[in-house]
PDB file of C-alpha atoms and ligand atoms in Angstrom:
ATOM      1  CA  UNK U   1      74.227  80.128 151.434  1.00 66.00           C
ATOM      2  CA  UNK U   2      75.574  76.582 150.217  1.00 69.00           C
ATOM      3  CA  UNK U   3      75.141  74.005 152.842  1.00 76.00           C
ATOM      4  CA  UNK U   4      76.835  71.448 154.399  1.00 82.00           C
ATOM      5  CA  UNK U   5      75.726  68.695 156.322  1.00 88.00           C
ATOM      6  CA  UNK U   6      77.521  65.742 157.110  1.00 92.00           C
ATOM      7  CA  UNK U   7      75.529  63.262 159.147  1.00 94.00           C
ATOM      8  CA  UNK U   8      76.907  59.728 160.201  1.00 94.00           C
ATOM      9  CA  UNK U   9      75.261  56.978 162.326  1.00 94.00           C
ATOM     10  CA  UNK U  10      77.680  54.788 163.799  1.00 96.00           C
ATOM     11  CA  UNK U  11      78.096  51.643 165.727  1.00 96.00           C
ATOM     12  CA  UNK U  12      78.304  53.096 168.769  1.00 97.00           C
ATOM     13  CA  UNK U  13      78.757  56.202 170.835  1.00 98.00           C
ATOM     14  CA  UNK U  14      82.885  55.264 171.069  1.00 98.00           C
ATOM     15  CA  UNK U  15      82.565  54.853 167.262  1.00 97.00           C
ATOM     16  CA  UNK U  16      80.845  58.394 166.702  1.00 98.00           C
ATOM     17  CA  UNK U  17      83.593  59.993 169.016  1.00 98.00           C
ATOM     18  CA  UNK U  18      86.445  58.201 167.187  1.00 98.00           C
ATOM     19  CA  UNK U  19      85.059  59.526 163.636  1.00 98.00           C
ATOM     20  CA  UNK U  20      84.708  62.983 164.842  1.00 98.00           C
ATOM     21  CA  UNK U  21      88.316  63.053 167.102  1.00 98.00           C
ATOM     22  CA  UNK U  22      90.198  61.532 163.494  1.00 98.00           C
ATOM     23  CA  UNK U  23      88.262  64.844 161.549  1.00 98.00           C
ATOM     24  CA  UNK U  24      89.734  66.596 164.394  1.00 98.00           C
ATOM     25  CA  UNK U  25      93.457  65.492 163.705  1.00 98.00           C
ATOM     26  CA  UNK U  26      92.725  65.978 160.022  1.00 98.00           C
ATOM     27  CA  UNK U  27      92.135  69.552 160.763  1.00 98.00           C
ATOM     28  CA  UNK U  28      95.171  69.826 162.887  1.00 98.00           C
ATOM     29  CA  UNK U  29      97.541  68.207 160.834  1.00 97.00           C
ATOM     30  CA  UNK U  30      96.720  70.889 158.127  1.00 97.00           C
ATOM     31  CA  UNK U  31      96.435  73.972 161.470  1.00 98.00           C
ATOM     32  CA  UNK U  32      98.123  72.818 164.033  1.00 98.00           C
ATOM     33  CA  UNK U  33      97.241  76.033 166.043  1.00 98.00           C
ATOM     34  CA  UNK U  34      93.413  75.739 164.988  1.00 98.00           C
ATOM     35  CA  UNK U  35      90.926  76.555 167.713  1.00 98.00           C
ATOM     36  CA  UNK U  36      88.905  74.152 168.956  1.00 98.00           C
ATOM     37  CA  UNK U  37      85.711  74.875 170.917  1.00 98.00           C
ATOM     38  CA  UNK U  38      84.912  72.159 173.670  1.00 98.00           C
ATOM     39  CA  UNK U  39      81.859  71.418 175.299  1.00 98.00           C
ATOM     40  CA  UNK U  40      80.915  69.166 178.580  1.00 96.00           C
ATOM     41  CA  UNK U  41      78.505  66.750 179.381  1.00 92.00           C
ATOM     42  CA  UNK U  42      78.812  62.966 178.529  1.00 92.00           C
ATOM     43  CA  UNK U  43      78.330  63.231 174.811  1.00 94.00           C
ATOM     44  CA  UNK U  44      82.096  64.320 173.824  1.00 97.00           C
ATOM     45  CA  UNK U  45      83.778  62.208 176.168  1.00 98.00           C
ATOM     46  CA  UNK U  46      84.269  59.642 173.538  1.00 98.00           C
ATOM     47  CA  UNK U  47      85.541  62.392 171.246  1.00 98.00           C
ATOM     48  CA  UNK U  48      88.173  63.177 173.892  1.00 98.00           C
ATOM     49  CA  UNK U  49      89.323  59.441 174.180  1.00 98.00           C
ATOM     50  CA  UNK U  50      89.748  58.866 170.363  1.00 98.00           C
ATOM     51  CA  UNK U  51      92.025  62.147 170.517  1.00 98.00           C
ATOM     52  CA  UNK U  52      94.190  60.409 173.607  1.00 98.00           C
ATOM     53  CA  UNK U  53      94.286  57.293 171.163  1.00 98.00           C
ATOM     54  CA  UNK U  54      95.474  59.558 168.296  1.00 98.00           C
ATOM     55  CA  UNK U  55      97.871  61.530 170.456  1.00 98.00           C
ATOM     56  CA  UNK U  56      99.520  58.199 171.431  1.00 97.00           C
ATOM     57  CA  UNK U  57     100.101  57.288 167.748  1.00 97.00           C
ATOM     58  CA  UNK U  58     101.897  60.566 167.641  1.00 97.00           C
ATOM     59  CA  UNK U  59      98.985  63.309 166.574  1.00 98.00           C
ATOM     60  CA  UNK U  60     100.635  66.708 167.803  1.00 98.00           C
ATOM     61  CA  UNK U  61      97.959  69.110 169.701  1.00 98.00           C
ATOM     62  CA  UNK U  62     100.369  70.548 171.752  1.00 98.00           C
ATOM     63  CA  UNK U  63      99.757  74.148 169.761  1.00 98.00           C
ATOM     64  CA  UNK U  64      95.561  73.973 169.725  1.00 98.00           C
ATOM     65  CA  UNK U  65      94.155  76.302 171.637  1.00 98.00           C
ATOM     66  CA  UNK U  66      90.778  75.312 173.416  1.00 98.00           C
ATOM     67  CA  UNK U  67      87.705  77.460 174.159  1.00 98.00           C
ATOM     68  CA  UNK U  68      85.045  75.990 176.443  1.00 98.00           C
ATOM     69  CA  UNK U  69      81.028  76.916 175.654  1.00 98.00           C
ATOM     70  CA  UNK U  70      80.251  77.655 179.189  1.00 97.00           C
ATOM     71  CA  UNK U  71      81.226  77.355 182.759  1.00 97.00           C
ATOM     72  CA  UNK U  72      78.758  77.854 186.135  1.00 97.00           C
ATOM     73  CA  UNK U  73      78.239  80.746 187.913  1.00 97.00           C
ATOM     74  CA  UNK U  74      78.228  80.196 191.903  1.00 95.00           C
ATOM     75  CA  UNK U  75      80.452  77.265 192.408  1.00 96.00           C
ATOM     76  CA  UNK U  76      83.525  77.592 194.442  1.00 95.00           C
ATOM     77  CA  UNK U  77      86.697  78.236 193.163  1.00 94.00           C
ATOM     78  CA  UNK U  78      88.284  74.789 191.793  1.00 95.00           C
ATOM     79  CA  UNK U  79      84.931  72.856 192.741  1.00 97.00           C
ATOM     80  CA  UNK U  80      85.440  69.473 190.709  1.00 96.00           C
ATOM     81  CA  UNK U  81      82.455  69.935 188.948  1.00 97.00           C
ATOM     82  CA  UNK U  82      83.196  73.796 187.515  1.00 98.00           C
ATOM     83  CA  UNK U  83      83.603  73.111 183.785  1.00 98.00           C
ATOM     84  CA  UNK U  84      87.160  74.362 184.058  1.00 98.00           C
ATOM     85  CA  UNK U  85      88.307  71.450 186.581  1.00 98.00           C
ATOM     86  CA  UNK U  86      86.072  68.812 184.359  1.00 98.00           C
ATOM     87  CA  UNK U  87      87.683  69.868 181.226  1.00 98.00           C
ATOM     88  CA  UNK U  88      91.046  69.837 182.709  1.00 98.00           C
ATOM     89  CA  UNK U  89      90.086  66.027 183.860  1.00 97.00           C
ATOM     90  CA  UNK U  90      88.694  64.658 180.552  1.00 97.00           C
ATOM     91  CA  UNK U  91      90.574  66.597 178.427  1.00 98.00           C
ATOM     92  CA  UNK U  92      93.862  68.675 179.356  1.00 98.00           C
ATOM     93  CA  UNK U  93      95.411  66.321 181.908  1.00 98.00           C
ATOM     94  CA  UNK U  94      94.965  62.969 179.830  1.00 97.00           C
ATOM     95  CA  UNK U  95      96.222  64.089 176.941  1.00 97.00           C
ATOM     96  CA  UNK U  96      99.353  66.432 177.885  1.00 97.00           C
ATOM     97  CA  UNK U  97      98.009  69.627 177.351  1.00 98.00           C
ATOM     98  CA  UNK U  98      99.061  72.842 178.453  1.00 98.00           C
ATOM     99  CA  UNK U  99      95.914  74.027 180.888  1.00 98.00           C
ATOM    100  CA  UNK U 100      97.146  77.732 180.095  1.00 98.00           C
ATOM    101  CA  UNK U 101      95.601  76.978 176.492  1.00 98.00           C
ATOM    102  CA  UNK U 102      92.308  76.217 177.404  1.00 98.00           C
ATOM    103  CA  UNK U 103      90.010  79.129 178.131  1.00 98.00           C
ATOM    104  CA  UNK U 104      86.810  78.709 180.266  1.00 98.00           C
ATOM    105  CA  UNK U 105      85.232  81.769 181.223  1.00 97.00           C
ATOM    106  CA  UNK U 106      86.083  82.488 184.937  1.00 95.00           C
ATOM    107  CA  UNK U 107      83.259  83.895 186.911  1.00 94.00           C
ATOM    108  CA  UNK U 108      85.925  84.630 189.683  1.00 94.00           C
ATOM    109  CA  UNK U 109      87.791  87.208 187.700  1.00 91.00           C
ATOM    110  CA  UNK U 110      85.292  89.992 187.581  1.00 89.00           C
ATOM    111  CA  UNK U 111      81.582  90.134 187.836  1.00 92.00           C
ATOM    112  CA  UNK U 112      80.059  87.280 185.549  1.00 89.00           C
ATOM    113  CA  UNK U 113      78.423  90.260 183.575  1.00 92.00           C
ATOM    114  CA  UNK U 114      82.191  91.449 182.621  1.00 93.00           C
ATOM    115  CA  UNK U 115      83.731  87.866 182.058  1.00 93.00           C
ATOM    116  CA  UNK U 116      80.839  87.281 179.693  1.00 94.00           C
ATOM    117  CA  UNK U 117      81.385  90.560 177.739  1.00 94.00           C
ATOM    118  CA  UNK U 118      85.355  89.993 177.735  1.00 96.00           C
ATOM    119  CA  UNK U 119      84.934  86.182 176.591  1.00 97.00           C
ATOM    120  CA  UNK U 120      83.373  86.840 173.293  1.00 96.00           C
ATOM    121  CA  UNK U 121      86.377  89.230 172.952  1.00 96.00           C
ATOM    122  CA  UNK U 122      88.759  86.876 173.728  1.00 97.00           C
ATOM    123  CA  UNK U 123      87.441  84.335 170.859  1.00 98.00           C
ATOM    124  CA  UNK U 124      87.937  87.018 168.532  1.00 97.00           C
ATOM    125  CA  UNK U 125      91.253  88.481 169.471  1.00 97.00           C
ATOM    126  CA  UNK U 126      92.546  84.585 168.937  1.00 97.00           C
ATOM    127  CA  UNK U 127      91.008  84.367 165.630  1.00 97.00           C
ATOM    128  CA  UNK U 128      87.353  82.645 165.996  1.00 98.00           C
ATOM    129  CA  UNK U 129      86.532  79.044 166.825  1.00 98.00           C
ATOM    130  CA  UNK U 130      87.554  76.765 163.685  1.00 98.00           C
ATOM    131  CA  UNK U 131      85.499  73.966 164.769  1.00 98.00           C
ATOM    132  CA  UNK U 132      83.117  73.781 167.767  1.00 98.00           C
ATOM    133  CA  UNK U 133      82.463  70.187 169.099  1.00 98.00           C
ATOM    134  CA  UNK U 134      78.544  70.322 170.758  1.00 98.00           C
ATOM    135  CA  UNK U 135      76.368  68.493 172.636  1.00 98.00           C
ATOM    136  CA  UNK U 136      72.766  68.661 172.966  1.00 97.00           C
ATOM    137  CA  UNK U 137      70.686  68.506 175.794  1.00 94.00           C
ATOM    138  CA  UNK U 138      67.535  66.861 176.001  1.00 92.00           C
ATOM    139  CA  UNK U 139      65.068  69.886 175.756  1.00 93.00           C
ATOM    140  CA  UNK U 140      67.523  71.001 172.907  1.00 96.00           C
ATOM    141  CA  UNK U 141      70.003  73.208 174.265  1.00 96.00           C
ATOM    142  CA  UNK U 142      73.357  73.681 172.957  1.00 97.00           C
ATOM    143  CA  UNK U 143      75.909  75.247 175.485  1.00 97.00           C
ATOM    144  CA  UNK U 144      73.282  76.485 178.321  1.00 96.00           C
ATOM    145  CA  UNK U 145      71.266  78.128 175.833  1.00 97.00           C
ATOM    146  CA  UNK U 146      68.011  77.165 176.774  1.00 95.00           C
ATOM    147  CA  UNK U 147      64.667  77.156 174.704  1.00 96.00           C
ATOM    148  CA  UNK U 148      63.472  80.578 174.239  1.00 96.00           C
ATOM    149  CA  UNK U 149      67.035  81.648 173.888  1.00 97.00           C
ATOM    150  CA  UNK U 150      67.386  84.255 170.680  1.00 98.00           C
ATOM    151  CA  UNK U 151      69.608  83.018 167.802  1.00 98.00           C
ATOM    152  CA  UNK U 152      71.300  86.750 167.982  1.00 98.00           C
ATOM    153  CA  UNK U 153      72.579  86.131 171.488  1.00 97.00           C
ATOM    154  CA  UNK U 154      76.103  86.548 172.673  1.00 97.00           C
ATOM    155  CA  UNK U 155      77.923  84.981 175.781  1.00 97.00           C
ATOM    156  CA  UNK U 156      76.083  86.309 178.616  1.00 97.00           C
ATOM    157  CA  UNK U 157      75.027  85.125 182.158  1.00 96.00           C
ATOM    158  CA  UNK U 158      71.878  83.341 182.231  1.00 96.00           C
ATOM    159  CA  UNK U 159      69.679  80.710 184.063  1.00 95.00           C
ATOM    160  CA  UNK U 160      69.540  77.048 183.847  1.00 94.00           C
ATOM    161  CA  UNK U 161      66.347  75.996 183.135  1.00 91.00           C
ATOM    162  CA  UNK U 162      64.580  73.221 185.820  1.00 93.00           C
ATOM    163  CA  UNK U 163      65.253  70.615 183.242  1.00 89.00           C
ATOM    164  CA  UNK U 164      68.797  70.930 182.944  1.00 90.00           C
ATOM    165  CA  UNK U 165      69.352  71.928 186.833  1.00 94.00           C
ATOM    166  CA  UNK U 166      67.539  68.416 187.046  1.00 93.00           C
ATOM    167  CA  UNK U 167      69.506  66.844 184.632  1.00 89.00           C
ATOM    168  CA  UNK U 168      72.910  68.086 185.591  1.00 92.00           C
ATOM    169  CA  UNK U 169      72.143  67.371 189.601  1.00 95.00           C
ATOM    170  CA  UNK U 170      73.521  63.644 188.813  1.00 94.00           C
ATOM    171  CA  UNK U 171      76.908  65.442 189.144  1.00 95.00           C
ATOM    172  CA  UNK U 172      76.438  66.946 192.527  1.00 96.00           C
ATOM    173  CA  UNK U 173      75.257  65.635 195.756  1.00 95.00           C
ATOM    174  CA  UNK U 174      72.267  67.298 195.704  1.00 95.00           C
ATOM    175  CA  UNK U 175      69.771  69.441 193.676  1.00 96.00           C
ATOM    176  CA  UNK U 176      70.068  72.516 196.117  1.00 95.00           C
ATOM    177  CA  UNK U 177      74.156  72.440 195.292  1.00 95.00           C
ATOM    178  CA  UNK U 178      73.424  72.179 191.575  1.00 97.00           C
ATOM    179  CA  UNK U 179      74.336  75.760 190.434  1.00 97.00           C
ATOM    180  CA  UNK U 180      70.958  77.693 188.763  1.00 96.00           C
ATOM    181  CA  UNK U 181      73.379  80.247 186.801  1.00 97.00           C
ATOM    182  CA  UNK U 182      75.567  79.951 184.188  1.00 97.00           C
ATOM    183  CA  UNK U 183      77.878  82.025 181.725  1.00 97.00           C
ATOM    184  CA  UNK U 184      77.590  80.683 178.302  1.00 98.00           C
ATOM    185  CA  UNK U 185      78.364  81.696 174.269  1.00 98.00           C
ATOM    186  CA  UNK U 186      75.600  82.618 172.778  1.00 98.00           C
ATOM    187  CA  UNK U 187      73.486  81.076 169.507  1.00 98.00           C
ATOM    188  CA  UNK U 188      75.209  83.868 167.629  1.00 98.00           C
ATOM    189  CA  UNK U 189      78.912  83.238 169.490  1.00 98.00           C
ATOM    190  CA  UNK U 190      78.483  79.652 168.586  1.00 98.00           C
ATOM    191  CA  UNK U 191      77.236  80.259 165.324  1.00 98.00           C
ATOM    192  CA  UNK U 192      80.728  81.859 164.224  1.00 98.00           C
ATOM    193  CA  UNK U 193      82.587  79.082 164.474  1.00 98.00           C
ATOM    194  CA  UNK U 194      83.790  77.779 160.945  1.00 98.00           C
ATOM    195  CA  UNK U 195      82.271  74.179 161.536  1.00 98.00           C
ATOM    196  CA  UNK U 196      79.684  72.960 163.984  1.00 98.00           C
ATOM    197  CA  UNK U 197      80.362  69.259 165.143  1.00 98.00           C
ATOM    198  CA  UNK U 198      77.170  67.910 166.926  1.00 98.00           C
ATOM    199  CA  UNK U 199      77.704  64.564 168.790  1.00 98.00           C
ATOM    200  CA  UNK U 200      74.672  62.503 170.264  1.00 98.00           C
ATOM    201  CA  UNK U 201      74.014  59.034 172.078  1.00 97.00           C
ATOM    202  CA  UNK U 202      71.254  57.377 173.666  1.00 97.00           C
ATOM    203  CA  UNK U 203      67.619  57.222 173.161  1.00 97.00           C
ATOM    204  CA  UNK U 204      67.462  60.184 175.515  1.00 95.00           C
ATOM    205  CA  UNK U 205      68.050  62.344 172.928  1.00 97.00           C
ATOM    206  CA  UNK U 206      66.303  60.942 169.912  1.00 97.00           C
ATOM    207  CA  UNK U 207      64.032  63.616 169.825  1.00 97.00           C
ATOM    208  CA  UNK U 208      65.936  66.773 170.515  1.00 97.00           C
ATOM    209  CA  UNK U 209      68.560  65.371 167.686  1.00 97.00           C
ATOM    210  CA  UNK U 210      65.422  65.086 165.061  1.00 96.00           C
ATOM    211  CA  UNK U 211      63.707  68.582 166.335  1.00 96.00           C
ATOM    212  CA  UNK U 212      67.380  70.245 165.839  1.00 97.00           C
ATOM    213  CA  UNK U 213      68.224  68.865 162.240  1.00 95.00           C
ATOM    214  CA  UNK U 214      64.730  68.259 160.947  1.00 93.00           C
ATOM    215  CA  UNK U 215      62.076  70.363 162.910  1.00 93.00           C
ATOM    216  CA  UNK U 216      60.830  74.210 162.522  1.00 94.00           C
ATOM    217  CA  UNK U 217      64.228  76.287 162.917  1.00 95.00           C
ATOM    218  CA  UNK U 218      63.182  78.432 166.069  1.00 95.00           C
ATOM    219  CA  UNK U 219      64.044  79.755 169.587  1.00 97.00           C
ATOM    220  CA  UNK U 220      61.875  76.808 170.746  1.00 97.00           C
ATOM    221  CA  UNK U 221      65.224  74.485 170.015  1.00 98.00           C
ATOM    222  CA  UNK U 222      67.956  76.461 170.186  1.00 98.00           C
ATOM    223  CA  UNK U 223      70.219  73.304 168.258  1.00 98.00           C
ATOM    224  CA  UNK U 224      67.829  74.227 165.550  1.00 97.00           C
ATOM    225  CA  UNK U 225      70.031  77.158 164.675  1.00 98.00           C
ATOM    226  CA  UNK U 226      72.684  74.331 163.229  1.00 97.00           C
ATOM    227  CA  UNK U 227      70.276  74.418 160.040  1.00 95.00           C
ATOM    228  CA  UNK U 228      71.071  77.804 159.161  1.00 96.00           C
ATOM    229  CA  UNK U 229      75.243  76.943 159.568  1.00 96.00           C
ATOM    230  CA  UNK U 230      76.893  76.376 156.559  1.00 94.00           C
ATOM    231  CA  UNK U 231      79.177  73.701 157.703  1.00 95.00           C
ATOM    232  CA  UNK U 232      77.719  71.439 160.013  1.00 96.00           C
ATOM    233  CA  UNK U 233      78.806  67.383 160.942  1.00 96.00           C
ATOM    234  CA  UNK U 234      76.235  65.473 163.176  1.00 97.00           C
ATOM    235  CA  UNK U 235      77.782  61.610 164.826  1.00 97.00           C
ATOM    236  CA  UNK U 236      75.548  59.495 166.084  1.00 97.00           C
ATOM    237  CA  UNK U 237      74.962  56.159 167.666  1.00 96.00           C
ATOM    238  CA  UNK U 238      71.973  54.226 166.788  1.00 95.00           C
ATOM    239  CA  UNK U 239      69.637  55.108 169.685  1.00 97.00           C
ATOM    240  CA  UNK U 240      70.131  58.673 169.228  1.00 97.00           C
ATOM    241  CA  UNK U 241      69.139  58.358 165.620  1.00 95.00           C
ATOM    242  CA  UNK U 242      66.076  56.968 166.150  1.00 95.00           C
ATOM    243  CA  UNK U 243      63.728  59.646 164.845  1.00 94.00           C
ATOM    244  CA  UNK U 244      66.034  60.589 161.500  1.00 91.00           C
ATOM    245  CA  UNK U 245      64.230  60.298 158.607  1.00 79.00           C
ATOM    246  CA  UNK U 246      66.543  60.405 155.629  1.00 72.00           C
ATOM    247  CA  UNK U 247      63.732  61.061 153.692  1.00 67.00           C
ATOM    248  CA  UNK U 248      62.497  64.386 155.714  1.00 71.00           C
ATOM    249  CA  UNK U 249      66.123  65.488 156.312  1.00 70.00           C
ATOM    250  CA  UNK U 250      66.617  65.731 152.679  1.00 65.00           C
ATOM    251  CA  UNK U 251      70.416  65.144 152.397  1.00 59.00           C
ATOM    252  CA  UNK U 252      72.299  61.467 152.221  1.00 51.00           C
ATOM    253  CA  UNK U 253      73.633  60.086 155.479  1.00 54.00           C
ATOM    254  CA  UNK U 254      77.065  60.326 154.491  1.00 54.00           C
ATOM    255  CA  UNK U 255      78.345  56.984 156.125  1.00 43.00           C
ATOM    256  CA  UNK U 256      75.473  55.221 157.100  1.00 40.00           C
ATOM    257  CA  UNK U 257      76.223  52.312 159.637  1.00 39.00           C
ATOM    258  CA  UNK U 258      79.648  51.871 160.377  1.00 43.00           C
ATOM    259  CA  UNK U 259      80.498  48.220 161.664  1.00 36.00           C
ATOM    260  CA  UNK U 260      83.031  47.148 162.761  1.00 32.00           C
TER     261      UNK U 260
HETATM  262  C1  GLP Q   1      75.257  70.653 179.760  1.00 71.13           C
HETATM  263  C2  GLP Q   1      76.249  71.151 179.132  1.00 71.13           C
HETATM  264  C3  GLP Q   1      75.766  71.045 177.445  1.00 71.13           C
HETATM  265  C4  GLP Q   1      75.894  69.759 177.051  1.00 71.13           C
HETATM  266  C5  GLP Q   1      74.701  68.895 178.128  1.00 71.13           C
HETATM  267  C6  GLP Q   1      74.247  67.707 177.428  1.00 71.13           C
HETATM  268  O1  GLP Q   1      74.127  71.168 180.056  1.00 71.13           O
HETATM  269  N1  GLP Q   1      76.117  72.603 179.166  1.00 71.13           N
HETATM  270  O2  GLP Q   1      76.957  71.629 176.855  1.00 71.13           O
HETATM  271  O3  GLP Q   1      75.145  69.755 175.601  1.00 71.13           O
HETATM  272  O4  GLP Q   1      75.156  68.933 179.276  1.00 71.13           O
HETATM  273  O5  GLP Q   1      75.112  66.823 178.439  1.00 71.13           O
HETATM  274  P1  GLP Q   1      75.184  65.307 178.429  1.00 71.13           P
HETATM  275  O6  GLP Q   1      76.284  65.056 176.742  1.00 71.13           O
HETATM  276  O7  GLP Q   1      75.839  64.771 179.520  1.00 71.13           O
HETATM  277  O8  GLP Q   1      73.872  64.694 178.073  1.00 71.13           O
END
């Protein structure tokens, strides 16, 4: 298998986001109805802000179809921290997009298990994800695939690790309000995307990024599955790249520090 890994260390998280947003705009120029996988969390926010700037400059995203990675189970319908609401707030409304083009697993529509099963079929029916934006958890999770998740996993109902639940409690008024269950695309589902675009910033992510790109490929670090994918890009700020050793990586860092 030919692998393509483009790793870029940018001057800031905003520059990393703008770089990925620009590459997404090239994809959409070439394919206006591209299917783009979207992530929540703080990491991808600069990508959506970058896309907003590009839309203001004339980029047309109106035909794009968006698929979310995951959703909490157990929140009331319309809760502001549900990933449907978060993505509408940080992506759909600011960019003037049609919310009907955003697919998010809806655990209220049927049993969460049936919703998970149907979600994989929805992605396939849409033609498959062309580019999947990924953040990374401090424990190496992608989507809500926690350490120990098999690489052949599909979209399913699963539990958040206590670490992730604690990390995400900052969005809720208390830990007890923070959901412990979710529907998430599996590692196999994510890996079917044509291109995986990981974005990370901050020193809290440095160890997870290094384990994902340089560590052993195994289920202890779900993001190490990226090493098995033929087309991956990684956009980092200097802090998230602190533990990346280019010699160990075995590929040249394609754009070293991008000065302004
Ligand atoms: C959540 C999401 C992940 C995301 C992670 C990291 O757990 N399910 O998709 O990558 O948070 O979030 P942040 O970018 O805020 O650190």
